[in-house]
PDB file of C-alpha atoms in Angstrom:
ATOM      1  CA  UNK A 213      87.270 -25.983 -27.293  1.00  0.00           C
ATOM      2  CA  UNK A 214      86.451 -29.563 -26.528  1.00  0.00           C
ATOM      3  CA  UNK A 215      85.653 -29.413 -22.829  1.00  0.00           C
ATOM      4  CA  UNK A 216      81.849 -29.582 -23.206  1.00  0.00           C
ATOM      5  CA  UNK A 217      81.829 -33.059 -24.710  1.00  0.00           C
ATOM      6  CA  UNK A 218      82.407 -36.102 -22.488  1.00  0.00           C
ATOM      7  CA  UNK A 219      86.182 -36.435 -21.947  1.00  0.00           C
ATOM      8  CA  UNK A 220      86.591 -33.402 -24.198  1.00  0.00           C
ATOM      9  CA  UNK A 221      89.872 -32.184 -22.736  1.00  0.00           C
ATOM     10  CA  UNK A 222      91.389 -35.649 -23.094  1.00  0.00           C
ATOM     11  CA  UNK A 223      90.129 -35.842 -26.691  1.00  0.00           C
ATOM     12  CA  UNK A 224      91.589 -32.405 -27.453  1.00  0.00           C
ATOM     13  CA  UNK A 225      94.964 -33.450 -26.079  1.00  0.00           C
ATOM     14  CA  UNK A 226      94.885 -36.709 -28.049  1.00  0.00           C
ATOM     15  CA  UNK A 227      94.107 -34.846 -31.284  1.00  0.00           C
ATOM     16  CA  UNK A 228      96.927 -32.354 -30.775  1.00  0.00           C
ATOM     17  CA  UNK A 229      99.413 -35.104 -29.900  1.00  0.00           C
ATOM     18  CA  UNK A 230      98.411 -37.094 -32.999  1.00  0.00           C
ATOM     19  CA  UNK A 231      99.007 -34.072 -35.214  1.00  0.00           C
ATOM     20  CA  UNK A 232     102.341 -33.267 -33.542  1.00  0.00           C
ATOM     21  CA  UNK A 233     103.592 -36.796 -34.183  1.00  0.00           C
ATOM     22  CA  UNK A 234     103.026 -36.394 -37.942  1.00  0.00           C
ATOM     23  CA  UNK A 235     105.033 -33.170 -38.207  1.00  0.00           C
ATOM     24  CA  UNK A 236     108.701 -33.039 -39.127  1.00  0.00           C
ATOM     25  CA  UNK A 237     111.349 -31.060 -37.268  1.00  0.00           C
ATOM     26  CA  UNK A 238     111.242 -28.521 -40.133  1.00  0.00           C
ATOM     27  CA  UNK A 239     107.561 -27.760 -39.465  1.00  0.00           C
ATOM     28  CA  UNK A 240     106.228 -25.172 -37.059  1.00  0.00           C
ATOM     29  CA  UNK A 241     103.437 -25.620 -34.535  1.00  0.00           C
ATOM     30  CA  UNK A 242     101.538 -23.501 -32.079  1.00  0.00           C
ATOM     31  CA  UNK A 243      98.666 -24.553 -29.827  1.00  0.00           C
ATOM     32  CA  UNK A 244      96.081 -22.151 -28.459  1.00  0.00           C
ATOM     33  CA  UNK A 245      93.224 -22.879 -26.069  1.00  0.00           C
ATOM     34  CA  UNK A 246      90.937 -20.924 -23.813  1.00  0.00           C
ATOM     35  CA  UNK A 247      91.640 -21.125 -20.087  1.00  0.00           C
ATOM     36  CA  UNK A 248      91.682 -18.990 -16.966  1.00  0.00           C
ATOM     37  CA  UNK A 249      94.997 -18.420 -15.197  1.00  0.00           C
ATOM     38  CA  UNK A 250      94.990 -16.301 -12.050  1.00  0.00           C
ATOM     39  CA  UNK A 251      91.793 -14.494 -13.100  1.00  0.00           C
ATOM     40  CA  UNK A 252      93.130 -13.757 -16.597  1.00  0.00           C
ATOM     41  CA  UNK A 253      92.563 -15.361 -19.984  1.00  0.00           C
ATOM     42  CA  UNK A 254      95.335 -17.430 -21.480  1.00  0.00           C
ATOM     43  CA  UNK A 255      95.688 -18.738 -25.001  1.00  0.00           C
ATOM     44  CA  UNK A 256      99.150 -19.997 -25.973  1.00  0.00           C
ATOM     45  CA  UNK A 257      99.761 -23.499 -24.614  1.00  0.00           C
ATOM     46  CA  UNK A 258     102.581 -23.963 -27.106  1.00  0.00           C
ATOM     47  CA  UNK A 259     103.875 -20.717 -28.648  1.00  0.00           C
ATOM     48  CA  UNK A 260     104.488 -20.932 -32.404  1.00  0.00           C
ATOM     49  CA  UNK A 261     107.839 -22.680 -32.794  1.00  0.00           C
ATOM     50  CA  UNK A 262     109.798 -25.209 -34.808  1.00  0.00           C
ATOM     51  CA  UNK A 263     108.983 -28.815 -34.000  1.00  0.00           C
ATOM     52  CA  UNK A 264     112.495 -29.454 -32.742  1.00  0.00           C
ATOM     53  CA  UNK A 265     111.621 -31.319 -29.548  1.00  0.00           C
ATOM     54  CA  UNK A 266     108.358 -33.256 -29.973  1.00  0.00           C
ATOM     55  CA  UNK A 267     108.588 -34.693 -26.463  1.00  0.00           C
ATOM     56  CA  UNK A 268     108.644 -31.245 -24.850  1.00  0.00           C
ATOM     57  CA  UNK A 269     105.805 -29.987 -27.055  1.00  0.00           C
ATOM     58  CA  UNK A 270     103.683 -33.057 -26.317  1.00  0.00           C
ATOM     59  CA  UNK A 271     104.325 -32.587 -22.586  1.00  0.00           C
ATOM     60  CA  UNK A 272     103.054 -29.002 -22.787  1.00  0.00           C
ATOM     61  CA  UNK A 273      99.940 -30.208 -24.613  1.00  0.00           C
ATOM     62  CA  UNK A 274      99.350 -32.877 -21.963  1.00  0.00           C
ATOM     63  CA  UNK A 275      99.432 -30.145 -19.301  1.00  0.00           C
ATOM     64  CA  UNK A 276      96.773 -27.985 -21.020  1.00  0.00           C
ATOM     65  CA  UNK A 277      93.827 -26.872 -18.877  1.00  0.00           C
ATOM     66  CA  UNK A 278      91.158 -26.051 -21.462  1.00  0.00           C
ATOM     67  CA  UNK A 279      88.044 -24.139 -20.449  1.00  0.00           C
ATOM     68  CA  UNK A 280      84.652 -23.366 -21.955  1.00  0.00           C
ATOM     69  CA  UNK A 281      85.508 -20.818 -24.622  1.00  0.00           C
ATOM     70  CA  UNK A 282      83.139 -17.820 -24.798  1.00  0.00           C
ATOM     71  CA  UNK A 283      84.636 -16.234 -27.929  1.00  0.00           C
ATOM     72  CA  UNK A 284      86.408 -17.769 -30.947  1.00  0.00           C
ATOM     73  CA  UNK A 285      87.817 -14.402 -31.998  1.00  0.00           C
ATOM     74  CA  UNK A 286      89.765 -13.936 -28.747  1.00  0.00           C
ATOM     75  CA  UNK A 287      91.517 -17.291 -29.148  1.00  0.00           C
ATOM     76  CA  UNK A 288      92.052 -17.179 -32.913  1.00  0.00           C
ATOM     77  CA  UNK A 289      93.367 -13.596 -33.037  1.00  0.00           C
ATOM     78  CA  UNK A 290      96.743 -14.233 -31.306  1.00  0.00           C
ATOM     79  CA  UNK A 291      97.372 -17.122 -33.698  1.00  0.00           C
ATOM     80  CA  UNK A 292      96.459 -15.059 -36.736  1.00  0.00           C
ATOM     81  CA  UNK A 293      98.673 -12.171 -35.602  1.00  0.00           C
ATOM     82  CA  UNK A 294     101.612 -14.519 -35.064  1.00  0.00           C
ATOM     83  CA  UNK A 295     101.110 -16.215 -38.438  1.00  0.00           C
ATOM     84  CA  UNK A 296     100.984 -12.827 -40.165  1.00  0.00           C
ATOM     85  CA  UNK A 297     104.280 -11.879 -38.463  1.00  0.00           C
ATOM     86  CA  UNK A 298     105.896 -15.132 -39.633  1.00  0.00           C
ATOM     87  CA  UNK A 299     107.541 -14.326 -42.952  1.00  0.00           C
ATOM     88  CA  UNK A 300     109.302 -17.678 -43.375  1.00  0.00           C
ATOM     89  CA  UNK A 301     106.504 -20.269 -43.523  1.00  0.00           C
ATOM     90  CA  UNK A 302     105.274 -21.251 -46.966  1.00  0.00           C
ATOM     91  CA  UNK A 303     101.935 -22.590 -45.652  1.00  0.00           C
ATOM     92  CA  UNK A 304      99.974 -21.077 -42.795  1.00  0.00           C
ATOM     93  CA  UNK A 305      97.116 -23.195 -41.514  1.00  0.00           C
ATOM     94  CA  UNK A 306      94.925 -23.145 -38.419  1.00  0.00           C
ATOM     95  CA  UNK A 307      92.659 -25.958 -37.190  1.00  0.00           C
ATOM     96  CA  UNK A 308      89.749 -25.043 -34.901  1.00  0.00           C
ATOM     97  CA  UNK A 309      87.869 -27.736 -33.003  1.00  0.00           C
ATOM     98  CA  UNK A 310      84.676 -26.616 -31.273  1.00  0.00           C
ATOM     99  CA  UNK A 311      80.916 -26.988 -31.122  1.00  0.00           C
ATOM    100  CA  UNK A 312      81.004 -23.421 -32.468  1.00  0.00           C
ATOM    101  CA  UNK A 313      78.680 -22.075 -29.794  1.00  0.00           C
ATOM    102  CA  UNK A 314      81.196 -19.376 -28.753  1.00  0.00           C
ATOM    103  CA  UNK A 315      80.869 -15.936 -30.320  1.00  0.00           C
ATOM    104  CA  UNK A 316      82.242 -16.003 -33.875  1.00  0.00           C
ATOM    105  CA  UNK A 317      85.474 -14.436 -35.067  1.00  0.00           C
ATOM    106  CA  UNK A 318      84.978 -11.010 -36.610  1.00  0.00           C
ATOM    107  CA  UNK A 319      84.614 -10.583 -40.357  1.00  0.00           C
ATOM    108  CA  UNK A 320      87.769  -8.449 -40.175  1.00  0.00           C
ATOM    109  CA  UNK A 321      89.799 -11.291 -38.657  1.00  0.00           C
ATOM    110  CA  UNK A 322      88.593 -13.718 -41.342  1.00  0.00           C
ATOM    111  CA  UNK A 323      89.431 -11.129 -44.022  1.00  0.00           C
ATOM    112  CA  UNK A 324      92.924 -10.722 -42.520  1.00  0.00           C
ATOM    113  CA  UNK A 325      93.374 -14.485 -42.693  1.00  0.00           C
ATOM    114  CA  UNK A 326      92.307 -14.637 -46.334  1.00  0.00           C
ATOM    115  CA  UNK A 327      94.438 -11.615 -47.285  1.00  0.00           C
ATOM    116  CA  UNK A 328      97.509 -13.166 -45.625  1.00  0.00           C
ATOM    117  CA  UNK A 329      97.038 -16.695 -46.998  1.00  0.00           C
ATOM    118  CA  UNK A 330      96.075 -18.244 -43.643  1.00  0.00           C
ATOM    119  CA  UNK A 331      93.676 -21.134 -44.156  1.00  0.00           C
ATOM    120  CA  UNK A 332      91.500 -22.452 -41.359  1.00  0.00           C
ATOM    121  CA  UNK A 333      89.911 -25.879 -41.227  1.00  0.00           C
ATOM    122  CA  UNK A 334      87.084 -26.364 -38.758  1.00  0.00           C
ATOM    123  CA  UNK A 335      85.983 -29.479 -36.926  1.00  0.00           C
ATOM    124  CA  UNK A 336      82.478 -29.184 -35.497  1.00  0.00           C
ATOM    125  CA  UNK A 337      81.909 -31.650 -32.677  1.00  0.00           C
ATOM    126  CA  UNK A 338      78.827 -32.453 -30.665  1.00  0.00           C
ATOM    127  CA  UNK A 339      77.046 -35.178 -28.795  1.00  0.00           C
ATOM    128  CA  UNK A 340      73.466 -36.228 -28.152  1.00  0.00           C
ATOM    129  CA  UNK A 341      71.212 -33.219 -28.552  1.00  0.00           C
ATOM    130  CA  UNK A 342      74.013 -30.677 -28.039  1.00  0.00           C
ATOM    131  CA  UNK A 343      73.744 -27.999 -30.684  1.00  0.00           C
ATOM    132  CA  UNK A 344      76.543 -27.556 -33.170  1.00  0.00           C
ATOM    133  CA  UNK A 345      76.621 -24.353 -35.193  1.00  0.00           C
ATOM    134  CA  UNK A 346      77.682 -26.004 -38.438  1.00  0.00           C
ATOM    135  CA  UNK A 347      76.859 -22.848 -40.419  1.00  0.00           C
ATOM    136  CA  UNK A 348      79.473 -20.887 -38.459  1.00  0.00           C
ATOM    137  CA  UNK A 349      82.065 -23.661 -38.801  1.00  0.00           C
ATOM    138  CA  UNK A 350      81.436 -23.842 -42.566  1.00  0.00           C
ATOM    139  CA  UNK A 351      81.622 -20.050 -42.920  1.00  0.00           C
ATOM    140  CA  UNK A 352      85.018 -19.896 -41.207  1.00  0.00           C
ATOM    141  CA  UNK A 353      86.433 -22.733 -43.333  1.00  0.00           C
ATOM    142  CA  UNK A 354      84.922 -21.466 -46.597  1.00  0.00           C
ATOM    143  CA  UNK A 355      85.993 -17.856 -46.087  1.00  0.00           C
ATOM    144  CA  UNK A 356      89.635 -18.837 -45.486  1.00  0.00           C
ATOM    145  CA  UNK A 357      89.987 -21.697 -47.984  1.00  0.00           C
ATOM    146  CA  UNK A 358      90.046 -24.389 -45.296  1.00  0.00           C
ATOM    147  CA  UNK A 359      88.054 -27.596 -44.973  1.00  0.00           C
ATOM    148  CA  UNK A 360      84.964 -28.272 -42.853  1.00  0.00           C
ATOM    149  CA  UNK A 361      84.367 -31.432 -40.841  1.00  0.00           C
ATOM    150  CA  UNK A 362      81.533 -32.398 -38.488  1.00  0.00           C
ATOM    151  CA  UNK A 363      81.330 -35.454 -36.273  1.00  0.00           C
ATOM    152  CA  UNK A 364      79.917 -36.832 -33.071  1.00  0.00           C
ATOM    153  CA  UNK A 365      82.298 -39.808 -33.280  1.00  0.00           C
ATOM    154  CA  UNK A 366      85.182 -38.636 -31.150  1.00  0.00           C
ATOM    155  CA  UNK A 367      87.427 -41.530 -32.111  1.00  0.00           C
ATOM    156  CA  UNK A 368      87.558 -39.990 -35.629  1.00  0.00           C
ATOM    157  CA  UNK A 369      89.067 -36.714 -34.406  1.00  0.00           C
ATOM    158  CA  UNK A 370      92.745 -37.747 -34.254  1.00  0.00           C
ATOM    159  CA  UNK A 371      92.514 -39.034 -37.851  1.00  0.00           C
ATOM    160  CA  UNK A 372      91.062 -35.681 -38.984  1.00  0.00           C
ATOM    161  CA  UNK A 373      93.916 -33.792 -37.299  1.00  0.00           C
ATOM    162  CA  UNK A 374      96.484 -36.108 -38.886  1.00  0.00           C
ATOM    163  CA  UNK A 375      94.834 -35.643 -42.307  1.00  0.00           C
ATOM    164  CA  UNK A 376      94.963 -31.857 -41.901  1.00  0.00           C
ATOM    165  CA  UNK A 377      98.640 -31.955 -40.894  1.00  0.00           C
ATOM    166  CA  UNK A 378      99.474 -34.073 -43.940  1.00  0.00           C
ATOM    167  CA  UNK A 379      97.501 -31.818 -46.295  1.00  0.00           C
ATOM    168  CA  UNK A 380      99.651 -28.862 -45.244  1.00  0.00           C
ATOM    169  CA  UNK A 381     102.850 -30.878 -45.672  1.00  0.00           C
ATOM    170  CA  UNK A 382     101.798 -32.094 -49.147  1.00  0.00           C
ATOM    171  CA  UNK A 383     101.032 -28.552 -50.298  1.00  0.00           C
ATOM    172  CA  UNK A 384     104.690 -27.681 -49.741  1.00  0.00           C
ATOM    173  CA  UNK A 385     106.045 -30.424 -52.009  1.00  0.00           C
ATOM    174  CA  UNK A 386     106.758 -29.142 -55.492  1.00  0.00           C
ATOM    175  CA  UNK A 387     108.407 -31.221 -58.168  1.00  0.00           C
ATOM    176  CA  UNK A 388     110.179 -29.244 -60.867  1.00  0.00           C
ATOM    177  CA  UNK A 389     113.374 -29.573 -62.892  1.00  0.00           C
TER     178      UNK A 389
END
């Protein structure tokens, strides 16, 4: 949900591409955004899948047509459902970038995430006098065990996405005899 900031769609694409480039072929990725397609809502730009062909995934991200999201719940719910269905992944993590002015996800959805070990990091972005609902972004991150970020410096966003991707990868490394 980056379309309200100047060059927001481009920034969103750049962030997703940066994160994709850090993932290994053994990782999974899915990308959801809010958009209208033939008078219907659409969410999955990249369905949850193994990162086998980064070029194809990046191409799909570059073709995203993000819109002004009215409701975080509607976009997060398909991702949460799919992550709950996935019985093979050791770490399940969602990153939400928004100004957090859309309607919030339901308490039930956040509880489902917590119960199923799905963490969610939030990146609150804004510009000028544009309001950012940092309290909502913090609540989502805190209630799921994710991290909260806030910035109006859009050049920092790709680094945050890369950091989040690496945090998930590091949590899977276990050294034991």
